[in-house]
XYZ file of C-alpha atoms in Angstrom:
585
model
C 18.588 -19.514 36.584
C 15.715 -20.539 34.155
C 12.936 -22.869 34.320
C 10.427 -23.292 31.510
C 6.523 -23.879 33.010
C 4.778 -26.771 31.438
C 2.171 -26.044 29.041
C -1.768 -26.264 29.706
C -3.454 -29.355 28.463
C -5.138 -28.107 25.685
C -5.218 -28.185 21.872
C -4.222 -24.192 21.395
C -5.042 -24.112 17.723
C -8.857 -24.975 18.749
C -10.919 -21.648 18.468
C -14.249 -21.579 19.057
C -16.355 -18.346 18.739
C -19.113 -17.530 20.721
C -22.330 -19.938 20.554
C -24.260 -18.787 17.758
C -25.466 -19.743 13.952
C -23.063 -20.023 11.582
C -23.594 -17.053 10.290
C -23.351 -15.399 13.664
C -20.048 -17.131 14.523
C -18.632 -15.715 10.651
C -19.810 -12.005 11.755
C -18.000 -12.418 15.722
C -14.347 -13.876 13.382
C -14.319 -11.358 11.031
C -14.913 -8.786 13.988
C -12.416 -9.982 16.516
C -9.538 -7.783 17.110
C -6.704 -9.950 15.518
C -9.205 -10.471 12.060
C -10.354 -7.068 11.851
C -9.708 -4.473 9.255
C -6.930 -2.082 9.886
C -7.044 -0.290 6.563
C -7.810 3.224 8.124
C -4.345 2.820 10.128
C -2.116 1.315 6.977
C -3.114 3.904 4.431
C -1.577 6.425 6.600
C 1.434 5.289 5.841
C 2.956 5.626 2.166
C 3.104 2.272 -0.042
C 3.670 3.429 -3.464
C 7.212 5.859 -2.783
C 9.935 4.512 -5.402
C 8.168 2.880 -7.877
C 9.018 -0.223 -5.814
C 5.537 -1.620 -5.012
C 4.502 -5.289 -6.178
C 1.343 -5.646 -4.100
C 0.080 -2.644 -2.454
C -1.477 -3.604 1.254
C -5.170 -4.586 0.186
C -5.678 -6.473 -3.196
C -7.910 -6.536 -5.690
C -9.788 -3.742 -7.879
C -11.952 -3.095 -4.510
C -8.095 -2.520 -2.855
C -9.938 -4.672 0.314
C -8.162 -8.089 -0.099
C -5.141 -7.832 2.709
C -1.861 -8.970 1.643
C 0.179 -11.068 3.691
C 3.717 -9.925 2.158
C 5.640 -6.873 1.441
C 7.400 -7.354 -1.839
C 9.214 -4.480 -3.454
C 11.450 -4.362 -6.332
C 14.974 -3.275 -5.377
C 15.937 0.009 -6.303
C 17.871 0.454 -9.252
C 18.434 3.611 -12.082
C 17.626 0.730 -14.587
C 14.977 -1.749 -14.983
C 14.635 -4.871 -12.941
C 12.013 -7.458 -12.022
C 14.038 -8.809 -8.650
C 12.119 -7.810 -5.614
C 12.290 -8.655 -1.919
C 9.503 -10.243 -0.312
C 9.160 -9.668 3.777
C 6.746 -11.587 6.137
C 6.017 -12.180 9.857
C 4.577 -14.081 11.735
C 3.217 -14.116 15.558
C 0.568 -14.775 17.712
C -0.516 -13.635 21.431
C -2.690 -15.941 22.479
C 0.157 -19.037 21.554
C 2.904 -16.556 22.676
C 0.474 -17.317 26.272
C -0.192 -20.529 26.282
C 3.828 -21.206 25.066
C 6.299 -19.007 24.459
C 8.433 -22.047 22.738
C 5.089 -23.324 20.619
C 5.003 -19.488 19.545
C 8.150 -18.553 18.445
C 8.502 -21.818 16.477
C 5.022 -20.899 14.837
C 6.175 -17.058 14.259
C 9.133 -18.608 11.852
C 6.924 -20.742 10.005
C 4.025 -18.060 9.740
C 6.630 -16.386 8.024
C 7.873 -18.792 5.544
C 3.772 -19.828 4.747
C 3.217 -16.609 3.609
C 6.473 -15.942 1.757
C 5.836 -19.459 -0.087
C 2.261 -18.020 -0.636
C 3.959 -15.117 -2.591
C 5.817 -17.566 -4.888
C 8.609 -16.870 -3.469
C 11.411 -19.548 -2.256
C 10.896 -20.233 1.298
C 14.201 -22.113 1.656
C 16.352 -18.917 0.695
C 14.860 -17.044 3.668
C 16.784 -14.906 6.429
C 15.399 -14.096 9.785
C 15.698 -11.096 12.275
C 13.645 -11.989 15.509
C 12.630 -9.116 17.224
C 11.704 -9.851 21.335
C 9.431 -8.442 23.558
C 8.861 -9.517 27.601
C 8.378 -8.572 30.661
C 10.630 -7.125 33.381
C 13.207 -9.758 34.851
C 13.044 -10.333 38.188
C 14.560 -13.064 40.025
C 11.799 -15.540 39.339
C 13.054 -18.647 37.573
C 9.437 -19.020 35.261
C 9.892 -15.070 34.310
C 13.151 -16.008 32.919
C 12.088 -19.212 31.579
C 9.764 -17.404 29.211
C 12.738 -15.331 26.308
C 14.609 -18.781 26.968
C 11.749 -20.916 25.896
C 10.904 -18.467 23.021
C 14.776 -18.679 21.553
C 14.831 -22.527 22.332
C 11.670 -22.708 19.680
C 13.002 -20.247 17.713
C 16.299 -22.029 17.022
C 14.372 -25.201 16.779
C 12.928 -24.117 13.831
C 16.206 -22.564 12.597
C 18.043 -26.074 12.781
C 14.729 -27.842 11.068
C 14.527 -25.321 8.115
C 18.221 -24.602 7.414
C 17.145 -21.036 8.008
C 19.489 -18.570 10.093
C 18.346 -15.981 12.125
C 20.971 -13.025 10.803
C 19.476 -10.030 13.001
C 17.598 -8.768 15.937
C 16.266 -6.968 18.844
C 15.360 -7.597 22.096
C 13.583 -5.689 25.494
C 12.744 -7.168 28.650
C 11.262 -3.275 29.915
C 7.613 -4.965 28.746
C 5.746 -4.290 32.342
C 3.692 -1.349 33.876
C 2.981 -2.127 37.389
C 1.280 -5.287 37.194
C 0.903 -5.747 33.916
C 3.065 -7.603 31.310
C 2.999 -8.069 27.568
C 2.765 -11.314 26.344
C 6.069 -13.508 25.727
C 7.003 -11.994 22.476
C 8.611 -13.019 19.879
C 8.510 -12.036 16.146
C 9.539 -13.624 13.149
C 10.293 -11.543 9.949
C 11.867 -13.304 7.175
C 12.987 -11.898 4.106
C 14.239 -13.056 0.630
C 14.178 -12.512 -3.032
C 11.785 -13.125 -5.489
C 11.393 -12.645 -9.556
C 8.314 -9.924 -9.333
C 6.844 -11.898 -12.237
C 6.195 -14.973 -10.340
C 4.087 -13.177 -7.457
C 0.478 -14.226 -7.023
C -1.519 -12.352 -4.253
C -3.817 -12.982 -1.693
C -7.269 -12.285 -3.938
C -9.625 -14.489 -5.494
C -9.602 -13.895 -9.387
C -12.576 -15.626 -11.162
C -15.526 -17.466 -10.836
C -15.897 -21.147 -11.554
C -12.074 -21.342 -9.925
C -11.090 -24.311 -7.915
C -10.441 -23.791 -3.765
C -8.275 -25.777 -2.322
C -6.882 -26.385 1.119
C -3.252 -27.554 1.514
C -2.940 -29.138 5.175
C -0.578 -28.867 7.741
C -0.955 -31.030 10.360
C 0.919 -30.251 13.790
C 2.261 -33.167 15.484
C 1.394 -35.400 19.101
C 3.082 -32.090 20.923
C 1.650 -29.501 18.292
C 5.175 -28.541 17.350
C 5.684 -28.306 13.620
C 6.051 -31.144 11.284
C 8.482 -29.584 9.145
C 9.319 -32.439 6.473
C 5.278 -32.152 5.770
C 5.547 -27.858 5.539
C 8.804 -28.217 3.325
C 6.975 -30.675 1.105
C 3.845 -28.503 1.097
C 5.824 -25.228 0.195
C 7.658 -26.815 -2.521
C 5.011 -27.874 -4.383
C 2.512 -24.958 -4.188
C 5.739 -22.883 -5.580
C 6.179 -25.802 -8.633
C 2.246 -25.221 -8.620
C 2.485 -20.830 -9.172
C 5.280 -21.290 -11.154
C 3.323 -23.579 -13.685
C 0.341 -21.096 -13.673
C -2.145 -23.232 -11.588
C -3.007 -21.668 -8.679
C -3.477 -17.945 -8.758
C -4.278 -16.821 -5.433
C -2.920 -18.220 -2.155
C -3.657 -17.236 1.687
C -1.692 -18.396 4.699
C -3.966 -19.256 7.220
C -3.239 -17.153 10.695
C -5.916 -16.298 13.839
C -9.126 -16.437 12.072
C -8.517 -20.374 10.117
C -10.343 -20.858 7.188
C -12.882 -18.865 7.252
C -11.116 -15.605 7.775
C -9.145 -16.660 4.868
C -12.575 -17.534 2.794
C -14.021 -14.034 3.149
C -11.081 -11.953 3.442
C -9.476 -13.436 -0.183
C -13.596 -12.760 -1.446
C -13.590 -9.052 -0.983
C -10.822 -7.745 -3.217
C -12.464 -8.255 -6.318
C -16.555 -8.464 -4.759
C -16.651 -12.295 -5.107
C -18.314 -14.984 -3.287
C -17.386 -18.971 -2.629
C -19.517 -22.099 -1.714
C -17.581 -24.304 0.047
C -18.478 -27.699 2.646
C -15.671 -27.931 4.959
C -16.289 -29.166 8.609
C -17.071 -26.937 10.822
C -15.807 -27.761 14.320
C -12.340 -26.907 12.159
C -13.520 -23.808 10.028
C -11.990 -21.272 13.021
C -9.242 -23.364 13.993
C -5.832 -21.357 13.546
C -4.013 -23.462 11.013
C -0.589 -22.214 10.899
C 0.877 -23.722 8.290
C -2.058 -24.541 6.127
C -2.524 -22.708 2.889
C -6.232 -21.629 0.911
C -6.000 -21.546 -2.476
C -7.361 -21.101 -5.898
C -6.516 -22.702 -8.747
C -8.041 -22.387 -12.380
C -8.308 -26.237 -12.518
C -7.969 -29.370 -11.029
C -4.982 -30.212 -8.512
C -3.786 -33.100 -6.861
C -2.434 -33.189 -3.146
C -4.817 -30.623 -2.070
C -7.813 -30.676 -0.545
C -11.048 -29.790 -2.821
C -13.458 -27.917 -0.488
C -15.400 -25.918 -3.529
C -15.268 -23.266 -5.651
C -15.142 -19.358 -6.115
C -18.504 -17.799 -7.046
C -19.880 -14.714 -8.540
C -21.117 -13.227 -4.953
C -21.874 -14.574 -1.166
C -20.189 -16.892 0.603
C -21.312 -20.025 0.969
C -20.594 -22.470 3.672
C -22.431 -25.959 3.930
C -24.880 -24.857 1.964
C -25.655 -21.544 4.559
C -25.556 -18.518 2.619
C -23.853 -15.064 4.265
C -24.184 -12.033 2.504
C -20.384 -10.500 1.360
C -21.570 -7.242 2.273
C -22.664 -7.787 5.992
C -19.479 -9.597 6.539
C -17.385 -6.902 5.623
C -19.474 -4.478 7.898
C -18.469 -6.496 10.712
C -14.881 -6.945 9.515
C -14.534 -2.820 9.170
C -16.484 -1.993 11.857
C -14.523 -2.583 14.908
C -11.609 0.171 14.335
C -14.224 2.476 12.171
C -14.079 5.042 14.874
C -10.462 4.898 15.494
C -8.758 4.796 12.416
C -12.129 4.824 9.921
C -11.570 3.803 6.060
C -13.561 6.583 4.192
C -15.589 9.482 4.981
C -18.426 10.566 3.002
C -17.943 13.955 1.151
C -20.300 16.264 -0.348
C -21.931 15.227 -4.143
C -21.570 17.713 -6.850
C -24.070 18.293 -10.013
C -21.303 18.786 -12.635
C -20.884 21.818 -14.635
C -21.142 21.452 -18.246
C -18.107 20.657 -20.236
C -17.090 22.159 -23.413
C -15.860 20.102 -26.308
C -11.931 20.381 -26.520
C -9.742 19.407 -29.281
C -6.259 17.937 -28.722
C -3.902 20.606 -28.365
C -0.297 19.946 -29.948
C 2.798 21.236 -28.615
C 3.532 24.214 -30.557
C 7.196 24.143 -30.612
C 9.695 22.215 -32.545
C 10.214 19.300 -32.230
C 13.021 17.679 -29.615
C 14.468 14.539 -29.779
C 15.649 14.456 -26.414
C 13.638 17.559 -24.082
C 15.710 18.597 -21.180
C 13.751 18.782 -18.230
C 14.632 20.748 -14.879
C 14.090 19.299 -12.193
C 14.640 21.071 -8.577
C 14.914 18.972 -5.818
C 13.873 20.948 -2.537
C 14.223 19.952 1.269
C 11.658 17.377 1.941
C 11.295 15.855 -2.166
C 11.462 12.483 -2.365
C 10.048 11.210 -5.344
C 12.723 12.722 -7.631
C 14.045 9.380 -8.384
C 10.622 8.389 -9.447
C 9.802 10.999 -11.622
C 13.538 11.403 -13.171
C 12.837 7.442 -14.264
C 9.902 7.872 -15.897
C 10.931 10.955 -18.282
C 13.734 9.168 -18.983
C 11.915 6.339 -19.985
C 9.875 8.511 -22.179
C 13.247 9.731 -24.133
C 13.970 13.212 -22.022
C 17.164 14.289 -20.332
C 16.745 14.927 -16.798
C 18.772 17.529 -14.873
C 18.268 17.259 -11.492
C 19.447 19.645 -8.824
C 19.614 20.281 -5.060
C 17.951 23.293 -3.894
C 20.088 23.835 -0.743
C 19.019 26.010 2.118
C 21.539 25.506 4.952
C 22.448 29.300 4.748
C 21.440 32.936 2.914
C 24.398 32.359 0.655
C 23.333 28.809 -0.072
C 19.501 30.462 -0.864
C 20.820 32.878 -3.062
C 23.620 30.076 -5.054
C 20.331 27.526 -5.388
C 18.335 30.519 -6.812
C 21.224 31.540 -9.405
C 21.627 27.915 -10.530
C 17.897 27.532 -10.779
C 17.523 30.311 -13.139
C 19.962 29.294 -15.072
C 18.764 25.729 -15.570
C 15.010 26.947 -16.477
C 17.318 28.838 -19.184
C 18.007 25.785 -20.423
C 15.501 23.351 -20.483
C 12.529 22.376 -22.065
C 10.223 21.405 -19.212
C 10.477 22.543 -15.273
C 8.927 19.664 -13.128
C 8.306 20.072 -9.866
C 7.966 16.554 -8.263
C 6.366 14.893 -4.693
C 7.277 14.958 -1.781
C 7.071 16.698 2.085
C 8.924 20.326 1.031
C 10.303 21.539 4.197
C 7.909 18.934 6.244
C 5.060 21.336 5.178
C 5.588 23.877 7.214
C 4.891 26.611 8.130
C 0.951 25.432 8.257
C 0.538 23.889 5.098
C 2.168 22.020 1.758
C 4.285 23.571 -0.749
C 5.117 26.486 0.635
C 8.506 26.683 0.858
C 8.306 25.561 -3.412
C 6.041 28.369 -3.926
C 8.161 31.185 -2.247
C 11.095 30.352 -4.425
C 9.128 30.295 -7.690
C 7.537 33.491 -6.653
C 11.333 35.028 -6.412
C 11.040 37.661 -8.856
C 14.258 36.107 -10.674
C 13.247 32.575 -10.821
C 9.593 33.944 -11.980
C 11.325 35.995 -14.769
C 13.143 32.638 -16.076
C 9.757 30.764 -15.578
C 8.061 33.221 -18.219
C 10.363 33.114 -20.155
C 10.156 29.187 -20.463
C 6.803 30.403 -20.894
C 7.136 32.585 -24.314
C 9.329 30.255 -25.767
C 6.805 27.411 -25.312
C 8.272 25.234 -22.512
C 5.879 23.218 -20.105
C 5.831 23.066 -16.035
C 4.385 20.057 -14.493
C 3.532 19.450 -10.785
C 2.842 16.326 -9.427
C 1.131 15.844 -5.571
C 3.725 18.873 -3.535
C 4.550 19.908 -6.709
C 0.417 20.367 -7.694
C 0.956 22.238 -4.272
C 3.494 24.231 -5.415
C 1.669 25.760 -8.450
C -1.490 26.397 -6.566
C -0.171 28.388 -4.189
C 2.424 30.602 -6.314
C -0.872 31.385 -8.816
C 0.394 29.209 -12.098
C -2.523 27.164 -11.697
C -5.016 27.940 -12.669
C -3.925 31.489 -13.947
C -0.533 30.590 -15.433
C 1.407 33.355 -14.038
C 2.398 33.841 -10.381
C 1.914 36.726 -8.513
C -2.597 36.081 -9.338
C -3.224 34.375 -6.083
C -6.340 36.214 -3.910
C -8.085 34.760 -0.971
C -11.184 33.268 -3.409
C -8.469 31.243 -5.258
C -8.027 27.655 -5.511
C -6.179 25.840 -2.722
C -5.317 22.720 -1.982
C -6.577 21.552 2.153
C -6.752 18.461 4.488
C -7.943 15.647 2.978
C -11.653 15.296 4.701
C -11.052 12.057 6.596
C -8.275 14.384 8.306
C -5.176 11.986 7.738
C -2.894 11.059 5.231
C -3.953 8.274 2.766
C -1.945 5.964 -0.160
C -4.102 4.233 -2.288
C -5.000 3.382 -5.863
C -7.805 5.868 -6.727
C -9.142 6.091 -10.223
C -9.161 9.151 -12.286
C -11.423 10.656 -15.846
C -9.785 12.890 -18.489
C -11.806 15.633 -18.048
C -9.329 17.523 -21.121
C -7.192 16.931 -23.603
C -6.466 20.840 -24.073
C -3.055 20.618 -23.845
C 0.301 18.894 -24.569
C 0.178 17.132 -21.806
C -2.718 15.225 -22.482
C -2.041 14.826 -26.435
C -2.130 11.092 -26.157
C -4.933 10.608 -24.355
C -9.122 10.435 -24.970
C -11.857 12.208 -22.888
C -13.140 9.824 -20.802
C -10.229 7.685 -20.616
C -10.267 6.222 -16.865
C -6.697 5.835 -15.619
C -6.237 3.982 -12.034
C -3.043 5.837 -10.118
C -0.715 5.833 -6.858
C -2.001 8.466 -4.990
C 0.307 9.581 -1.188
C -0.738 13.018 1.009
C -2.432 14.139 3.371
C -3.786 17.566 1.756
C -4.920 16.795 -1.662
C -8.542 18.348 -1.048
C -8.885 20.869 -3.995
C -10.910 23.692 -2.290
C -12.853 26.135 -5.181
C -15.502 28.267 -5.525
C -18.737 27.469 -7.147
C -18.419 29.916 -9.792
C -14.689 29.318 -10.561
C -15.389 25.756 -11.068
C -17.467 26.692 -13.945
C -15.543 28.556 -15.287
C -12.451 25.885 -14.956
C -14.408 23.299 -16.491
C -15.622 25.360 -19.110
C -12.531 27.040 -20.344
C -11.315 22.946 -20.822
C -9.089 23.508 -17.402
C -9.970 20.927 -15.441
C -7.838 18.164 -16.825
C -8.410 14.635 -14.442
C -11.486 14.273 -11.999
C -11.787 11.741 -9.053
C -14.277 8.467 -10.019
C -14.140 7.245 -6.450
C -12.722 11.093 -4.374
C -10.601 9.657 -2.080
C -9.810 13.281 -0.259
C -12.902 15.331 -0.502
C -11.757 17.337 -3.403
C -14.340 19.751 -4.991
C -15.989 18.879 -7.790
C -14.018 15.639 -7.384
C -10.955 17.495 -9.232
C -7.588 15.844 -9.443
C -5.953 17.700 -12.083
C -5.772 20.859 -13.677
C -4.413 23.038 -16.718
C -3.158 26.821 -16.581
C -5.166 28.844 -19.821
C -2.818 27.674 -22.060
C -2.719 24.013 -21.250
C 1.188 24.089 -20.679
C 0.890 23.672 -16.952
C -0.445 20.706 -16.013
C -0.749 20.231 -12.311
C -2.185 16.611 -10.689
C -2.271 14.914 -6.971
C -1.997 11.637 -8.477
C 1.786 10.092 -8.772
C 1.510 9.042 -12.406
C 5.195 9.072 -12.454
């Protein structure tokens, strides 16, 4: 038996911070624990593995714009430009005051932000996934996943959207405490990855709009109103109007205001009323547009700095102080790492490969226990004209050791260029990245093959565990293995002491070598970047001597792991080896 409680009599999308001054009430949003930055927890996970990645998780060129969908292009050996696009939607405090209100709001959190994408809200599929409390024998407790699914379905039959998955657990109590009724909407569908817009304003002098929902007399949905809305903001992207779009969610409009500022440093002045500038507005949609529009709300425009709210001015950068500063000391953004005076640089000229030419280089590529970005890497040489032959090191048994090793040296035989690519080799252990790589290029057989590549002019690349890899087994920055003493280079724990994937941006530092043949000093190049020990660790004195001898081939503009001398990237003597953190793959 069920019964479903009657709601409070209350409007639960009114939010109302804390009696202040505007600008106080702006600082307490963009500080509350459902507003607040998360960044320091979402970088340690990895967003760029596949060469899948639309919109990485914060927008913009200061990466601090959130994004409200996960679009990724589908894997494929080819080229394609069809991605899927993923959303949620849910929220506590509704999931509280109604488990049916919530669930029905979850579904069309989901779909705002999807049609905020650009994508085609009315091809979407659901999978719910349920959370409550322990079941009892108490009527309400059971009314509570029966209200939720009611909603839920409610939506489902309103949309013409199907639920196709889920999961459910009613084992949400400790003693006397419950979670709230839970329910969460993800909805997924495809999209053409050249109709995406994201979440960040673009330009000043830009139009902001706000696109209405309004709930109706029993704050349920009005769905004919969000279908309407959704298909014309995607005619709108699709015709190049608006540029930037932001579903609104906990925080209302002005979360949306300052949070779709900060990706690219920009500012907006705006009058909107504001008794309804916190107000959750599920359903409603911020956007910007590079001109006029009609069935939208005008509230202003986007500006060079500041935001601007009935003519009260807030400064961008206190704002986002408060929005990063209630998880800093759990999961904090950034660290600050030593400053370095540079060591001179010598002039370099361009050094050609010296071999002859190759139509089609065959490059050997190894792929050991724990590489993953082999895929990634085999794409992009092939898209640059090479063969790739890839290969599984396998280490189940001695005999499988010793058949890997035999095939390996034959294959460096053979080839052109020996890449070692990204990845987690054997989960980096013992104590440390690219271990188990280095121990198998410091086999004295697969060494032997590897100078031999050597004499007959062949290059070695390493990218992030493949970098790793070279440092360790003395390649880089000697070019030979077997060099490695307790004053060489190593690569350590990034200094914020976790695992980051961002967009960093890196300086040619060389252009001594083949490698770098089609590149400029000073060229600034903005790259994926996925580890957690990318911290180039090297003496004073051998720095000078790597920069001097033309050696140091990329550094860091913004050193997102603490590296010395902000080095990403470095050449063996002869420039053949290159070595790099970054995934330019």
């Amino acid at each position: 038996k069920a019964a479903i409680a009657a709601v409070e009599e209350r409007n639960p999308f009114a939010r109302k911070p804390e009696d202040g001054t505007l600008e106080e009430k702006m600082l307490s949003t963009m500080a509350s624990l459902n507003v607040a930055s998360q960044k320091g927890l979402v970088e340690m996970f990895d967003s760029t593995i596949g060469r899948s990645t639309v919109l990485m998780p914060y927008g913009g060129a200061r990466q601090a714009s959130e994004t409200q969908v996960s679009v990724q292009k589908l894997p494929t050996f080819g080229i394609t430009n069809t991605a899927s696009v993923m959303a949620f939607g849910f929220n506590p405090d509704l999931a509280l005051w109604s488990p049916f209100h919530s669930a029905a709001y979850a579904v069309v959190e989901a779909c705002t932000k999807v049609a905020c994408s650009g994508a085609d809200w009315s091809r979407m599929r659901f999978s719910y996934q349920e959370y409550f409390e322990r079941m009892g024998s108490d009527p309400h407790t059971w009314g509570k996943p029966l209200g939720a699914l009611l909603g839920a379905l409610k939506m489902q039959a309103a949309l013409g959207l199907p639920s196709i998955g889920g999961k459910d657990s009613m084992s949400g109590t400790f003693e006397h405490i419950h979670v709230p009724p839970t329910l969460v909407a993800f909805g997924i569908t495809t999209v053409d990855a050249r109709d995406v817009i994201s979440t960040e304003f673009k330009k000043a002098g830009n139009k902001i709009y706000l696109l209405r929902h309004t709930p109706l007399a029993d704050y349920m949905p009005d769905t004919e109103q969000l279908k309407h809305n959704w298909n014309w903001l995607r005619e709108q992207i699709k015709a190049g109007k608006v540029v930037s779009a932001w579903s609104l969610s906990y925080g209302g409009v002005a979360e949306a205001l300052v949070k779709m500022a900060m990706g690219n440093g920009l500012g907006v002045n705006v009058k909107f009323p504001e008794e309804e500038l916190f107000s959750l507005g599920y359903g409603s949609i911020l956007l910007e547009s590079r001109g006029e529009l009609e069935g939208a709300q005008l509230l202003g425009e986007v500006t060079a700095a500041d935001i601007v709210i009935n003519g009260v001015r807030i400064s961008l950068n206190k704002l986002e102080k408060a929005y990063e500063g209630r998880y800093f000391g759990i999961y904090p953004p950034r660290v600050d790492s030593r400053k370095y005076e540079m060591p001179e640089r010598a002039g370099h000229d361009v050094e050609a490969y010296p071999g002859a030419p190759v139509e089609h280089p065959v490059v050997c590529m190894p792929v050991f226990p724990g590489t993953n970005c082999d895929y990634d890497t085999a794409k992009a040489f092939r898209r640059a004209g090479a063969e790739v032959r890839p290969f599984v090191f396998r280490n189940l048994s001695g005999e499988d050791v010793q058949n890997s090793i035999d095939e390996m040296c034959r294959r460096i035989d053979e080839c052109h260029i020996l890449a070692f690519c990204g990845g987690f080799s054997s989960g980096d252990e013992p104590d440390g990245s690219g271990k188990f790589i280095a121990s198998v290029i410091c086999n004295a057989r697969v060494s032997a093959s590897i100078e031999a590549l050597q004499k007959r002019g062949g290059l070695i690349l390493g990218i992030c565990n493949g970098f790793q890899a070279l440092i360790k087994s003395g390649l880089l920055p000697y070019g030979r293995t077997g060099s490695v003493t307790p004053e060489s280079p190593t690569l350590f724990r990034n200094d914020i002491n976790r695992h980051i994937s961002l967009i960093a941006r890196t300086r040619v530092e060389s252009v001594s070598s083949p490698w770098l043949s089609g590149m400029h000093l000073g060229d600034v190049h903005s790259i994926a970047f996925s580890h957690g020990e990318g911290k180039l660790v090297v003496s004073d004195e051998e720095a000078k001597e790597l920069f001097a001898r033309g050696q140091v081939a990329f550094r860091y503009l913004d050193n997102p792991n603490g590296s010395n001398y902000d080095i990403e990237g470095l050449l063996s003597p002869d420039g053949h080896i290159l070595g790099k953190m970054g995934h330019s793959e």
